[in-house]
PDB file of C-alpha atoms in Angstrom:
ATOM      1  CA  UNK E   1       0.000   0.000   0.000  1.00  0.00           C
ATOM      2  CA  UNK E   2       2.815   2.442   0.835  1.00  0.00           C
ATOM      3  CA  UNK E   3       4.376   1.959  -2.611  1.00  0.00           C
ATOM      4  CA  UNK E   4       1.079   2.955  -4.212  1.00  0.00           C
ATOM      5  CA  UNK E   5       0.787   6.050  -2.008  1.00  0.00           C
ATOM      6  CA  UNK E   6       4.374   7.084  -2.777  1.00  0.00           C
ATOM      7  CA  UNK E   7       3.662   6.746  -6.486  1.00  0.00           C
ATOM      8  CA  UNK E   8       0.667   9.053  -6.153  1.00  0.00           C
ATOM      9  CA  UNK E   9       2.572  12.224  -5.247  1.00  0.00           C
ATOM     10  CA  UNK E  10       0.569  15.462  -5.144  1.00  0.00           C
ATOM     11  CA  UNK E  11       1.386  18.568  -7.161  1.00  0.00           C
ATOM     12  CA  UNK E  12       3.444  19.835  -4.206  1.00  0.00           C
ATOM     13  CA  UNK E  13       5.954  17.026  -4.583  1.00  0.00           C
ATOM     14  CA  UNK E  14       6.280  16.511  -8.327  1.00  0.00           C
ATOM     15  CA  UNK E  15       9.641  15.447  -9.690  1.00  0.00           C
ATOM     16  CA  UNK E  16      11.683  18.441 -10.768  1.00  0.00           C
ATOM     17  CA  UNK E  17      14.995  18.740 -12.575  1.00  0.00           C
ATOM     18  CA  UNK E  18      18.054  19.184 -10.380  1.00  0.00           C
ATOM     19  CA  UNK E  19      19.470  22.684 -10.126  1.00  0.00           C
ATOM     20  CA  UNK E  20      22.852  23.778  -8.791  1.00  0.00           C
ATOM     21  CA  UNK E  21      21.575  24.881  -5.377  1.00  0.00           C
ATOM     22  CA  UNK E  22      19.829  21.639  -4.547  1.00  0.00           C
ATOM     23  CA  UNK E  23      22.883  19.377  -4.619  1.00  0.00           C
ATOM     24  CA  UNK E  24      21.907  15.906  -3.498  1.00  0.00           C
ATOM     25  CA  UNK E  25      18.446  16.752  -2.203  1.00  0.00           C
ATOM     26  CA  UNK E  26      15.528  14.371  -2.675  1.00  0.00           C
ATOM     27  CA  UNK E  27      13.134  14.831  -5.551  1.00  0.00           C
ATOM     28  CA  UNK E  28      10.480  15.779  -3.000  1.00  0.00           C
ATOM     29  CA  UNK E  29      12.611  18.597  -1.551  1.00  0.00           C
ATOM     30  CA  UNK E  30      13.398  19.892  -5.032  1.00  0.00           C
ATOM     31  CA  UNK E  31       9.723  19.739  -5.905  1.00  0.00           C
ATOM     32  CA  UNK E  32       8.716  21.803  -2.876  1.00  0.00           C
ATOM     33  CA  UNK E  33      11.506  24.310  -3.599  1.00  0.00           C
ATOM     34  CA  UNK E  34      10.310  24.804  -7.168  1.00  0.00           C
ATOM     35  CA  UNK E  35       6.660  24.879  -6.082  1.00  0.00           C
ATOM     36  CA  UNK E  36       7.450  27.722  -3.673  1.00  0.00           C
ATOM     37  CA  UNK E  37       9.430  29.608  -6.312  1.00  0.00           C
ATOM     38  CA  UNK E  38       6.386  29.523  -8.587  1.00  0.00           C
ATOM     39  CA  UNK E  39       4.032  30.468  -5.750  1.00  0.00           C
ATOM     40  CA  UNK E  40       6.091  33.505  -4.742  1.00  0.00           C
ATOM     41  CA  UNK E  41       6.700  34.550  -8.368  1.00  0.00           C
ATOM     42  CA  UNK E  42       2.943  34.474  -8.920  1.00  0.00           C
ATOM     43  CA  UNK E  43       2.382  36.626  -5.821  1.00  0.00           C
ATOM     44  CA  UNK E  44       5.021  39.090  -7.042  1.00  0.00           C
ATOM     45  CA  UNK E  45       3.278  39.367 -10.417  1.00  0.00           C
ATOM     46  CA  UNK E  46      -0.101  39.979  -8.763  1.00  0.00           C
ATOM     47  CA  UNK E  47       1.388  42.581  -6.439  1.00  0.00           C
ATOM     48  CA  UNK E  48       3.104  44.359  -9.325  1.00  0.00           C
ATOM     49  CA  UNK E  49      -0.168  44.538 -11.273  1.00  0.00           C
ATOM     50  CA  UNK E  50      -2.052  45.860  -8.237  1.00  0.00           C
ATOM     51  CA  UNK E  51       0.583  48.514  -7.513  1.00  0.00           C
ATOM     52  CA  UNK E  52       1.020  49.827 -11.047  1.00  0.00           C
ATOM     53  CA  UNK E  53      -0.592  53.149 -10.102  1.00  0.00           C
ATOM     54  CA  UNK E  54       0.832  53.347  -6.582  1.00  0.00           C
ATOM     55  CA  UNK E  55       4.255  54.544  -5.494  1.00  0.00           C
ATOM     56  CA  UNK E  56       5.850  51.171  -4.753  1.00  0.00           C
ATOM     57  CA  UNK E  57       8.511  52.708  -2.507  1.00  0.00           C
ATOM     58  CA  UNK E  58       5.858  53.503   0.092  1.00  0.00           C
ATOM     59  CA  UNK E  59       3.594  50.495  -0.505  1.00  0.00           C
ATOM     60  CA  UNK E  60       6.054  47.611  -0.609  1.00  0.00           C
ATOM     61  CA  UNK E  61       4.533  44.495   0.896  1.00  0.00           C
ATOM     62  CA  UNK E  62       6.669  41.514   1.635  1.00  0.00           C
ATOM     63  CA  UNK E  63       5.627  38.445  -0.298  1.00  0.00           C
ATOM     64  CA  UNK E  64       4.668  35.588   1.970  1.00  0.00           C
ATOM     65  CA  UNK E  65       2.332  32.643   2.129  1.00  0.00           C
ATOM     66  CA  UNK E  66       0.973  30.429   4.820  1.00  0.00           C
ATOM     67  CA  UNK E  67       1.063  26.690   5.121  1.00  0.00           C
ATOM     68  CA  UNK E  68      -2.700  26.354   5.609  1.00  0.00           C
ATOM     69  CA  UNK E  69      -3.496  27.926   2.232  1.00  0.00           C
ATOM     70  CA  UNK E  70      -0.831  25.900   0.437  1.00  0.00           C
ATOM     71  CA  UNK E  71      -2.025  22.632   1.944  1.00  0.00           C
ATOM     72  CA  UNK E  72      -5.770  22.954   1.371  1.00  0.00           C
ATOM     73  CA  UNK E  73      -7.092  19.694  -0.014  1.00  0.00           C
ATOM     74  CA  UNK E  74      -3.944  17.697   0.780  1.00  0.00           C
ATOM     75  CA  UNK E  75      -3.947  14.526   2.858  1.00  0.00           C
ATOM     76  CA  UNK E  76      -2.427  14.489   6.338  1.00  0.00           C
ATOM     77  CA  UNK E  77       0.422  12.403   4.977  1.00  0.00           C
ATOM     78  CA  UNK E  78       1.155  14.909   2.219  1.00  0.00           C
ATOM     79  CA  UNK E  79       0.901  17.820   4.679  1.00  0.00           C
ATOM     80  CA  UNK E  80       3.446  16.124   6.955  1.00  0.00           C
ATOM     81  CA  UNK E  81       5.788  15.561   4.013  1.00  0.00           C
ATOM     82  CA  UNK E  82       5.447  19.196   2.953  1.00  0.00           C
ATOM     83  CA  UNK E  83       6.135  20.392   6.506  1.00  0.00           C
ATOM     84  CA  UNK E  84       9.285  18.264   6.714  1.00  0.00           C
ATOM     85  CA  UNK E  85      10.532  19.690   3.398  1.00  0.00           C
ATOM     86  CA  UNK E  86       9.777  23.213   4.640  1.00  0.00           C
ATOM     87  CA  UNK E  87      11.961  22.538   7.691  1.00  0.00           C
ATOM     88  CA  UNK E  88      14.805  21.438   5.399  1.00  0.00           C
ATOM     89  CA  UNK E  89      14.429  24.560   3.253  1.00  0.00           C
ATOM     90  CA  UNK E  90      14.321  26.728   6.382  1.00  0.00           C
ATOM     91  CA  UNK E  91      17.480  25.093   7.766  1.00  0.00           C
ATOM     92  CA  UNK E  92      19.251  25.685   4.439  1.00  0.00           C
ATOM     93  CA  UNK E  93      18.234  29.366   4.298  1.00  0.00           C
ATOM     94  CA  UNK E  94      15.775  29.251   1.388  1.00  0.00           C
ATOM     95  CA  UNK E  95      12.706  30.275   3.399  1.00  0.00           C
ATOM     96  CA  UNK E  96      11.937  31.740   6.791  1.00  0.00           C
ATOM     97  CA  UNK E  97       9.223  30.055   8.814  1.00  0.00           C
ATOM     98  CA  UNK E  98       7.425  31.812  11.636  1.00  0.00           C
ATOM     99  CA  UNK E  99       4.497  31.075  13.913  1.00  0.00           C
ATOM    100  CA  UNK E 100       3.049  33.609  16.354  1.00  0.00           C
ATOM    101  CA  UNK E 101       1.530  31.113  18.793  1.00  0.00           C
ATOM    102  CA  UNK E 102       1.550  27.315  19.127  1.00  0.00           C
ATOM    103  CA  UNK E 103      -0.986  25.640  16.832  1.00  0.00           C
ATOM    104  CA  UNK E 104      -1.426  28.787  14.718  1.00  0.00           C
ATOM    105  CA  UNK E 105      -0.683  28.906  11.025  1.00  0.00           C
ATOM    106  CA  UNK E 106       2.912  28.902   9.829  1.00  0.00           C
ATOM    107  CA  UNK E 107       4.003  31.869   7.708  1.00  0.00           C
ATOM    108  CA  UNK E 108       6.448  31.110   4.905  1.00  0.00           C
ATOM    109  CA  UNK E 109       8.637  33.943   3.606  1.00  0.00           C
ATOM    110  CA  UNK E 110      11.134  33.617   0.760  1.00  0.00           C
ATOM    111  CA  UNK E 111      14.735  34.628   1.273  1.00  0.00           C
ATOM    112  CA  UNK E 112      17.184  36.096  -1.213  1.00  0.00           C
ATOM    113  CA  UNK E 113      18.665  32.617  -1.548  1.00  0.00           C
ATOM    114  CA  UNK E 114      15.329  31.239  -2.823  1.00  0.00           C
ATOM    115  CA  UNK E 115      14.999  34.096  -5.303  1.00  0.00           C
ATOM    116  CA  UNK E 116      18.554  33.517  -6.547  1.00  0.00           C
ATOM    117  CA  UNK E 117      17.858  29.892  -7.490  1.00  0.00           C
ATOM    118  CA  UNK E 118      16.036  30.060 -10.792  1.00  0.00           C
TER     119      UNK E 118
END
């Protein structure tokens, strides 16, 4: 049964090509890294469109996401896998994770290192 579940990876953990920054990381870690790059790039594009008429120097909002929104519709198993990969990316300086109180949502913020890996 586990082999079948591993074969049925969600869109968060698709196989991705190896890039220079990922070294010997698992396909799952690379998949989450690339998923987050796309997620934050999409947020940047939306923000840029919304701020086209506003002075961006005074209205700069930091791009961020939260784990709850990213994991909607995922199984508990997939959510646990994603969380583990987020911890790896946090430990390697690609994202910053924060949580205001225990059991509250986890905020995910990209770092310059994540933006540099394209």
